[in-house]
PDB file of C-alpha atoms in Angstrom:
ATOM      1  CA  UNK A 237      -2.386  -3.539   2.251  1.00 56.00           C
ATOM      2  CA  UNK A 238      -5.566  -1.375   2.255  1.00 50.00           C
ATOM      3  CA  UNK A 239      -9.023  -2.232   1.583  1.00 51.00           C
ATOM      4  CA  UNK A 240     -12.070  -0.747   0.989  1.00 51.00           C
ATOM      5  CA  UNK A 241     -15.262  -2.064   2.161  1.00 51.00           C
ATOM      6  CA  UNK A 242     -18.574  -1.716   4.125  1.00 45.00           C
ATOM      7  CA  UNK A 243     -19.672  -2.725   7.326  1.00 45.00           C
ATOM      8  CA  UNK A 244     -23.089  -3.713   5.412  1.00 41.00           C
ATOM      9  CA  UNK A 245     -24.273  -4.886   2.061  1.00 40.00           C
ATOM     10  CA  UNK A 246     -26.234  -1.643   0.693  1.00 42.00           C
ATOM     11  CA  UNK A 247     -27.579  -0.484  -2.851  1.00 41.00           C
ATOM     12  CA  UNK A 248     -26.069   3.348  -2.359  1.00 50.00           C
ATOM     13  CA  UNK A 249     -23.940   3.681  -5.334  1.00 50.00           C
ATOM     14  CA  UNK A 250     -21.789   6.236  -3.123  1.00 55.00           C
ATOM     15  CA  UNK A 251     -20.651   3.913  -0.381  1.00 51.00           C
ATOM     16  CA  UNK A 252     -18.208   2.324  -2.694  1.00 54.00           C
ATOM     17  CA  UNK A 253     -16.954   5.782  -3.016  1.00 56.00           C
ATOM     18  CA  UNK A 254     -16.656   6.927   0.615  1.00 57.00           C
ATOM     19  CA  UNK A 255     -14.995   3.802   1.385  1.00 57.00           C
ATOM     20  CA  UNK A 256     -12.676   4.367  -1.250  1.00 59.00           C
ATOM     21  CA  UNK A 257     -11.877   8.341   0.369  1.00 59.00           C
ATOM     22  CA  UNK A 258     -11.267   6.645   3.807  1.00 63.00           C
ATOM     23  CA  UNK A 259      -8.346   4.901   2.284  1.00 62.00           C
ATOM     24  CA  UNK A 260      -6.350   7.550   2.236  1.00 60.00           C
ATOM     25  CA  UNK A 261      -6.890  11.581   2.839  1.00 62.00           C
ATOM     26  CA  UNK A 262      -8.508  12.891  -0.106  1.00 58.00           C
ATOM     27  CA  UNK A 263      -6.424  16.150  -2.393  1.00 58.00           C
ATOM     28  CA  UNK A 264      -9.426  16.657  -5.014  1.00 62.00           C
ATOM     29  CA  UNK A 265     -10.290  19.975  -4.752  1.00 67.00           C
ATOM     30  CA  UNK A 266      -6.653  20.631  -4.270  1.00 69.00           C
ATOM     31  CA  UNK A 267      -5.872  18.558  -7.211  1.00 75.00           C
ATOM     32  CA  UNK A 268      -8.424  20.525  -9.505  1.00 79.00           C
ATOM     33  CA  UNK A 269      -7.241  24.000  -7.830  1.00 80.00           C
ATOM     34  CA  UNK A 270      -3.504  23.103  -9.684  1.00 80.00           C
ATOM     35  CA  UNK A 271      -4.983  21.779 -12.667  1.00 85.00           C
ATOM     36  CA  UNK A 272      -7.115  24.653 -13.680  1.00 88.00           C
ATOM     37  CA  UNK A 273      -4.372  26.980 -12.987  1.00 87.00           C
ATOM     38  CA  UNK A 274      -1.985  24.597 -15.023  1.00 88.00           C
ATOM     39  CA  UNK A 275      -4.537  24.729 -17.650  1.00 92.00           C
ATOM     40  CA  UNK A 276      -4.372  28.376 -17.326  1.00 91.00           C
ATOM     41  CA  UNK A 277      -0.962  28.919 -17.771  1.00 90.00           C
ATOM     42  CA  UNK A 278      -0.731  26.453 -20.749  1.00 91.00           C
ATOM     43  CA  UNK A 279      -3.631  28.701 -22.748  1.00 91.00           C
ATOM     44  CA  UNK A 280      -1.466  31.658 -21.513  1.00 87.00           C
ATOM     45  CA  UNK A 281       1.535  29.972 -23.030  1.00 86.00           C
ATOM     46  CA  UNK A 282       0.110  28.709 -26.057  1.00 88.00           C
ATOM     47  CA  UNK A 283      -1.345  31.688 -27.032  1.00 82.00           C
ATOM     48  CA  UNK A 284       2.320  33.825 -26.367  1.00 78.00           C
ATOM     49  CA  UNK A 285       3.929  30.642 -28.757  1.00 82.00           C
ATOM     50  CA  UNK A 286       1.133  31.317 -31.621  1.00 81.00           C
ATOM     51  CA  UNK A 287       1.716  35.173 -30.957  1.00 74.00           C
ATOM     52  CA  UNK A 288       4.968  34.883 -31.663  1.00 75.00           C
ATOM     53  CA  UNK A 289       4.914  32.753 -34.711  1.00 77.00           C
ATOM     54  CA  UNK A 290       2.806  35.100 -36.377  1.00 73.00           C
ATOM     55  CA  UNK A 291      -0.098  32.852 -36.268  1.00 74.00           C
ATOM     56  CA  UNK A 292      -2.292  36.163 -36.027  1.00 70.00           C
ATOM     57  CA  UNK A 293      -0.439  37.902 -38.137  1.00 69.00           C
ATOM     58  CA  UNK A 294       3.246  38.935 -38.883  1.00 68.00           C
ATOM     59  CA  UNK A 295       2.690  42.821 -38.102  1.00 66.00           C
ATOM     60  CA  UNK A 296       1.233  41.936 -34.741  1.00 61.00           C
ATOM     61  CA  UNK A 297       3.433  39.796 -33.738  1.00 60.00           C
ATOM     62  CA  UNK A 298       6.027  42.537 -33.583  1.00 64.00           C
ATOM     63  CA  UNK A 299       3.764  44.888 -31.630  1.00 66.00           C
ATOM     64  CA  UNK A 300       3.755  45.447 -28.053  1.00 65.00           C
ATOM     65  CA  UNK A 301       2.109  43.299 -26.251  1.00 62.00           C
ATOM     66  CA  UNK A 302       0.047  45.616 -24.302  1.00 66.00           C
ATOM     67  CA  UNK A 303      -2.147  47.654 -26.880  1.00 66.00           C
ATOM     68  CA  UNK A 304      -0.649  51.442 -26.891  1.00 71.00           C
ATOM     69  CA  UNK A 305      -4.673  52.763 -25.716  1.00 73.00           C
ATOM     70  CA  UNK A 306      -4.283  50.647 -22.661  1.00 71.00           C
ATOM     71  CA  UNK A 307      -0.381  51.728 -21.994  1.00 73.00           C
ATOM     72  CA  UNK A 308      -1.784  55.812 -22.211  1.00 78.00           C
ATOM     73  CA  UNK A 309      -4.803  55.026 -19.525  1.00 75.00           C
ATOM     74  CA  UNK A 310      -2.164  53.086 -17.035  1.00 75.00           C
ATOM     75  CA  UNK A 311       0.057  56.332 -17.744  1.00 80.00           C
ATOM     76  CA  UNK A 312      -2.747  58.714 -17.061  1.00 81.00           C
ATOM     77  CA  UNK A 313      -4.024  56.991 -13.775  1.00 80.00           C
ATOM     78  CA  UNK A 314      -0.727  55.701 -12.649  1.00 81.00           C
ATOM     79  CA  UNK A 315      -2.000  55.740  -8.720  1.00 85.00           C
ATOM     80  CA  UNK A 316      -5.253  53.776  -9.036  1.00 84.00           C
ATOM     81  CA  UNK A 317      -3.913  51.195 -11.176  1.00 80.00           C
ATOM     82  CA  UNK A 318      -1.212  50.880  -8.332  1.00 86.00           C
ATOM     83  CA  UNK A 319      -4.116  50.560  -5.559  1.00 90.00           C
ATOM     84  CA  UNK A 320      -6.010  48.045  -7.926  1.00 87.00           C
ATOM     85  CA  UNK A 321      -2.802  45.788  -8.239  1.00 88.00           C
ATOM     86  CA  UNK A 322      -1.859  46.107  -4.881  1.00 92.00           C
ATOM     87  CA  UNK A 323      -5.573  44.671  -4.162  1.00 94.00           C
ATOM     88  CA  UNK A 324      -4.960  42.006  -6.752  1.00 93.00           C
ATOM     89  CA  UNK A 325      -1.951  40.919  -5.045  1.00 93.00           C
ATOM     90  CA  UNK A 326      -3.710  41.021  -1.139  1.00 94.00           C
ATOM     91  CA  UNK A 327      -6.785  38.622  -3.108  1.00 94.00           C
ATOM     92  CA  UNK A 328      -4.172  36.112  -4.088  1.00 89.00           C
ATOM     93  CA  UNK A 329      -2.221  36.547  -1.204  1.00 92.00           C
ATOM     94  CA  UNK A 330      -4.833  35.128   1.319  1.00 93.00           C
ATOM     95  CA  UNK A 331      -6.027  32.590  -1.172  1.00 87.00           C
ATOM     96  CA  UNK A 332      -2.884  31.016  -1.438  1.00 84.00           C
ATOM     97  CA  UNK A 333      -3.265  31.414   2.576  1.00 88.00           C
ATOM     98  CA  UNK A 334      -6.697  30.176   3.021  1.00 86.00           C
ATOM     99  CA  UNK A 335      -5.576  26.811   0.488  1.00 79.00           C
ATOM    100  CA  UNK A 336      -2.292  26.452   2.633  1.00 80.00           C
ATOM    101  CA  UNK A 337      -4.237  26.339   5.560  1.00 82.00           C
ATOM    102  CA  UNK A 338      -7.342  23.648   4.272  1.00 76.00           C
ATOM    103  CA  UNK A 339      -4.845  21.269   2.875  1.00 73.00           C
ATOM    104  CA  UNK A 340      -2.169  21.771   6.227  1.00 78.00           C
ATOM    105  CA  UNK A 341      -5.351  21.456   8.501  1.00 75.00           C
ATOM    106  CA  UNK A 342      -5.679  18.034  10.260  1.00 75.00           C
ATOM    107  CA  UNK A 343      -8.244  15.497   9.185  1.00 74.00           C
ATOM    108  CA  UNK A 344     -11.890  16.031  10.973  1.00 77.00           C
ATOM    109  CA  UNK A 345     -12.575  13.212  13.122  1.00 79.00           C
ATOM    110  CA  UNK A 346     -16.666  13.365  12.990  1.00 80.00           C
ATOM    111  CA  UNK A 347     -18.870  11.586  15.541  1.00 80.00           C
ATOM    112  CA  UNK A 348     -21.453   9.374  14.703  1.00 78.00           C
ATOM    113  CA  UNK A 349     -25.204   9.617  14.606  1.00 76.00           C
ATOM    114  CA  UNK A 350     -27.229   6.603  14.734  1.00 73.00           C
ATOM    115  CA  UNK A 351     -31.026   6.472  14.733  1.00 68.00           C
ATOM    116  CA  UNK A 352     -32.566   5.726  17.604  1.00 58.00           C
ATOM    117  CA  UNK A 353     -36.053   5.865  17.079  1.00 62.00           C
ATOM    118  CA  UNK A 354     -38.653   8.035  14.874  1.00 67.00           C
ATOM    119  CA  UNK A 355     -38.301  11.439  16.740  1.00 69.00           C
ATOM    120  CA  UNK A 356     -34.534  10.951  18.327  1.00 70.00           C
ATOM    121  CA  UNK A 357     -30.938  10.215  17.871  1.00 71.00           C
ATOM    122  CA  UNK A 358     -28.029   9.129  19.249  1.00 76.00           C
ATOM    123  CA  UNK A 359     -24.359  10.474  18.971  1.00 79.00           C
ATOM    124  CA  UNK A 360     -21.457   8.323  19.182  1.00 78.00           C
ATOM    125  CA  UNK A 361     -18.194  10.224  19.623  1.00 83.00           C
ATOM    126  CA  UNK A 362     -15.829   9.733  17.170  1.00 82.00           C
ATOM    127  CA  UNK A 363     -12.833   8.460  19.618  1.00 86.00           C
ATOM    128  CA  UNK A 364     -15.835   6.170  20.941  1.00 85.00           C
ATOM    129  CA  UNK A 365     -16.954   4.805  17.788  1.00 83.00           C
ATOM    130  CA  UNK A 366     -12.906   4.306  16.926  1.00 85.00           C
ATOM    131  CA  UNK A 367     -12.178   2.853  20.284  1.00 88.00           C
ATOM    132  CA  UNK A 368     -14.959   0.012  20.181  1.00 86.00           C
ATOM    133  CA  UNK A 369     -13.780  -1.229  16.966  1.00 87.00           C
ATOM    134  CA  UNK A 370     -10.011  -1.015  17.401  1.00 89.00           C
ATOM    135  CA  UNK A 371     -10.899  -2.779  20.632  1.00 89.00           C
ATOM    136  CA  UNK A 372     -12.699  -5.250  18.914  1.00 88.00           C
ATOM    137  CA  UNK A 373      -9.893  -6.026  16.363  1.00 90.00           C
ATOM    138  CA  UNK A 374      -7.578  -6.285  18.789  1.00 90.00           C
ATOM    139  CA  UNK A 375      -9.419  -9.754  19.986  1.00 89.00           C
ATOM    140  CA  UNK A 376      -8.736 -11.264  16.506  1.00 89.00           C
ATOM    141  CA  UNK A 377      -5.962 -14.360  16.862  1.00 90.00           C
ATOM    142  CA  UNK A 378      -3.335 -13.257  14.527  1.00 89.00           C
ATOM    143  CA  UNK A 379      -3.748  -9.654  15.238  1.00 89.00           C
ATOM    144  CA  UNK A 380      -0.932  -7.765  17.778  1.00 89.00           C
ATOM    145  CA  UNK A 381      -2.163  -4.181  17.488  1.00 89.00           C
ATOM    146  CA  UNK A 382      -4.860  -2.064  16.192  1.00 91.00           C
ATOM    147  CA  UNK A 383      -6.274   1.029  15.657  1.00 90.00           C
ATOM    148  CA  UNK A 384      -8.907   3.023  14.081  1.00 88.00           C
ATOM    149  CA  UNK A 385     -10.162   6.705  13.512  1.00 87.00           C
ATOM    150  CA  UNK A 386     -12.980   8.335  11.916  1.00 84.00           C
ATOM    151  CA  UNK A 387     -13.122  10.734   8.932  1.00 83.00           C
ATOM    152  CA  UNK A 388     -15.386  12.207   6.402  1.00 78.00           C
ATOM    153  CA  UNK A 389     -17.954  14.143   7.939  1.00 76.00           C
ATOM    154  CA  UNK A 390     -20.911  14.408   9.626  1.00 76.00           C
ATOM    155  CA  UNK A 391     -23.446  13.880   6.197  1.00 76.00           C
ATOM    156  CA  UNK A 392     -20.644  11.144   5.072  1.00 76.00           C
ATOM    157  CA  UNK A 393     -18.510   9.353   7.783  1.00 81.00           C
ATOM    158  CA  UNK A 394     -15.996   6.672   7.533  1.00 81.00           C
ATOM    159  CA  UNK A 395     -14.047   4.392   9.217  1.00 84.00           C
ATOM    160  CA  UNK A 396     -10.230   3.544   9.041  1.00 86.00           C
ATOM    161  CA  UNK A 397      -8.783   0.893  10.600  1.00 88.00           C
ATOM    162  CA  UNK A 398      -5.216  -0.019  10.464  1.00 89.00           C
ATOM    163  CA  UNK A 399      -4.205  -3.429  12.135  1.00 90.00           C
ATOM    164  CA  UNK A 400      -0.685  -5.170  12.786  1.00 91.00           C
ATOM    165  CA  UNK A 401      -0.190  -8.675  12.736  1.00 90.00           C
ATOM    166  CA  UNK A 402       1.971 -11.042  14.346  1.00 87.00           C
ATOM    167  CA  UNK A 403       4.352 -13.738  13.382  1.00 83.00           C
ATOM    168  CA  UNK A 404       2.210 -16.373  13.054  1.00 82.00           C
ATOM    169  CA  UNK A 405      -0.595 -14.694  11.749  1.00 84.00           C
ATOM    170  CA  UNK A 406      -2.993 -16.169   9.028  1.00 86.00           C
ATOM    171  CA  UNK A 407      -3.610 -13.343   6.795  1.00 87.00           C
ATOM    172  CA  UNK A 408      -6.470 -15.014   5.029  1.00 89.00           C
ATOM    173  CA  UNK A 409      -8.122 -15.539   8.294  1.00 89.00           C
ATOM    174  CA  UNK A 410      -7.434 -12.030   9.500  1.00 88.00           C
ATOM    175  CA  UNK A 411      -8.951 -10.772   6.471  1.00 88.00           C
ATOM    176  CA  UNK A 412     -11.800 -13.203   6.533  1.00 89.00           C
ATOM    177  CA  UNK A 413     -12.869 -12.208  10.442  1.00 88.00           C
ATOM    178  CA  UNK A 414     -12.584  -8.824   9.994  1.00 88.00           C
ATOM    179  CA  UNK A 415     -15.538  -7.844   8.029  1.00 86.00           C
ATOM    180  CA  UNK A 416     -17.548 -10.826   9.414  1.00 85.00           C
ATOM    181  CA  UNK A 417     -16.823 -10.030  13.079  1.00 84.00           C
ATOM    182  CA  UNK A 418     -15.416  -6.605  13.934  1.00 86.00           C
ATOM    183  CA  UNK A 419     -17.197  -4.759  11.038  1.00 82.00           C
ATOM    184  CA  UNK A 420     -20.440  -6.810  11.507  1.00 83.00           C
ATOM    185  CA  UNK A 421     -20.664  -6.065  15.019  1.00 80.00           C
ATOM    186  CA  UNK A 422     -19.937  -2.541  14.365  1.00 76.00           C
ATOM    187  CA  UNK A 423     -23.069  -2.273  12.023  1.00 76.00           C
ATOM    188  CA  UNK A 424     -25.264  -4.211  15.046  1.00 75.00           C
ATOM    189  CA  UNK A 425     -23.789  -1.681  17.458  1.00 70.00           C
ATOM    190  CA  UNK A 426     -24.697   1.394  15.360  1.00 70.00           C
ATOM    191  CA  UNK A 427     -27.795   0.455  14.823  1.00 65.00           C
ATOM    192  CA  UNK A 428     -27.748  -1.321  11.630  1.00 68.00           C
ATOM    193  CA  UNK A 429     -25.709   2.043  10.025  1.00 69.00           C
ATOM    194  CA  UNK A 430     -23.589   1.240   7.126  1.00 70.00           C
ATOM    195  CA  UNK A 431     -20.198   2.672   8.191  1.00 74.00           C
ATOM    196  CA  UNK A 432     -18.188   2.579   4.690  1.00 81.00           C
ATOM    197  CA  UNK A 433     -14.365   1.433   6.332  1.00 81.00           C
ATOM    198  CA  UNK A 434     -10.883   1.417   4.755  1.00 83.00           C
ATOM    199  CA  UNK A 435      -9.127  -1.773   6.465  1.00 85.00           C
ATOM    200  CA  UNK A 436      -5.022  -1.758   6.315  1.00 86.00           C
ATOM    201  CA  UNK A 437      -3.266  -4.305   7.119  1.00 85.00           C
ATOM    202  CA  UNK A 438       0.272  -4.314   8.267  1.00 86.00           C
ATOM    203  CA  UNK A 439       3.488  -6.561   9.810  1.00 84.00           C
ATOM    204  CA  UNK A 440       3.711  -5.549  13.804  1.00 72.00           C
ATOM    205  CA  UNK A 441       7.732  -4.825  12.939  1.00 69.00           C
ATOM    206  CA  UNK A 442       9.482  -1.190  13.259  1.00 51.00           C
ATOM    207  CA  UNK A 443      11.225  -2.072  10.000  1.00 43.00           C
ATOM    208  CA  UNK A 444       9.831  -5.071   8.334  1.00 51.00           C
ATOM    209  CA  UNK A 445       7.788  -4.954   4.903  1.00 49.00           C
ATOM    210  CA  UNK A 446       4.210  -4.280   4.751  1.00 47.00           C
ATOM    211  CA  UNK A 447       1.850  -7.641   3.699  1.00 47.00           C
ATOM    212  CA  UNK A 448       0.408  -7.285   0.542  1.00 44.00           C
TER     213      UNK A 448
END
């Protein structure tokens, strides 16, 4: 079971939406990426379908599909239209790379910078920040085993915690004492920051059902 929330009540209408992003990895850009191109190739399709159908016209539809002017000039320049495909091809190429790569890469595990007075600041590291509040879930009665990480970024971090309960766990209790205690003291230990955090919740078994 996962659950968005804050580790402070605040007016930003975007916290509800970084809380929401430490849920789970976010794929948006990758997500619009594939639908444009989709988009793309359905136009692309469309247009061959309505071609084809004579929609613009029953002599062109039985004409080439590359106007005969255009054919000549790829005739007459055979090598440079080679060189400009073969540059075509090298531009995709390391795109598809360079996306392969962002959406492969690990998750970036930001550190945390809290306020410290008018002129200064103060930077939590991110396995300190996750540390402290795993540490302090861990203290919860019900709770077996926890553990937390940071992601986002540096303009927009977020906490997720994941915690396993035991047998005897109450799960309303759990779920009560986590944002009152652990997230609470969180917020008084950052200096009053508002930490947006994705809470799971989970059975401490290898092989037994997640609680919902």
């Amino acid at each position: 079971m996962s659950t968005p929330t804050d580790t402070a009540p605040t007016t930003d209408p975007r916290a509800g939406r970084r809380s929401r992003r430490a849920v789970a990895r976010s794929a948006g850009r990758e997500r619009r990426i594939v639908g444009l191109i989709g988009l793309l190739a359905l136009l692309v399709g469309a247009g061959t379908a309505l071609l084809a159908f004579g929609v613009f016209g029953s002599g062109r539809a039985h004409r080439p599909l590359l106007d005969p002017i255009l054919v000549d000039a790829l005739r007459a320049q055979p090598l440079i239209w080679r060189i400009v495909a073969l540059l075509v091809c090298a531009v995709l190429v390391v795109a598809g790379l360079v996306w392969a790569v962002r959406a492969l890469a690990p998750e970036r595990r930001p550190d945390l910078t809290v306020d410290a007075g008018p002129d200064t600041s103060v930077v939590v590291t991110s396995s300190a920040v996750a540390e402290a509040v795993a540490g302090q879930a861990r203290t919860l009665p019900g709770i077996s085993r926890a553990r937390a990480r940071m992601v986002g970024d540096e303009r927009e971090p977020a906490l997720r915690l994941t915690v396993w309960l035991a047998e005897d766990a109450d799960v309303a209790e759990v779920c009560r004492r986590i944002p009152e205690e652990v997230l609470a003291s969180a917020t008084d230990a950052f200096g009053g920051r508002v930490l947006p955090v994705a809470v799971r919740i989970e059975a401490d078994s290898a092989e037994g059902p997640r609680v919902h």
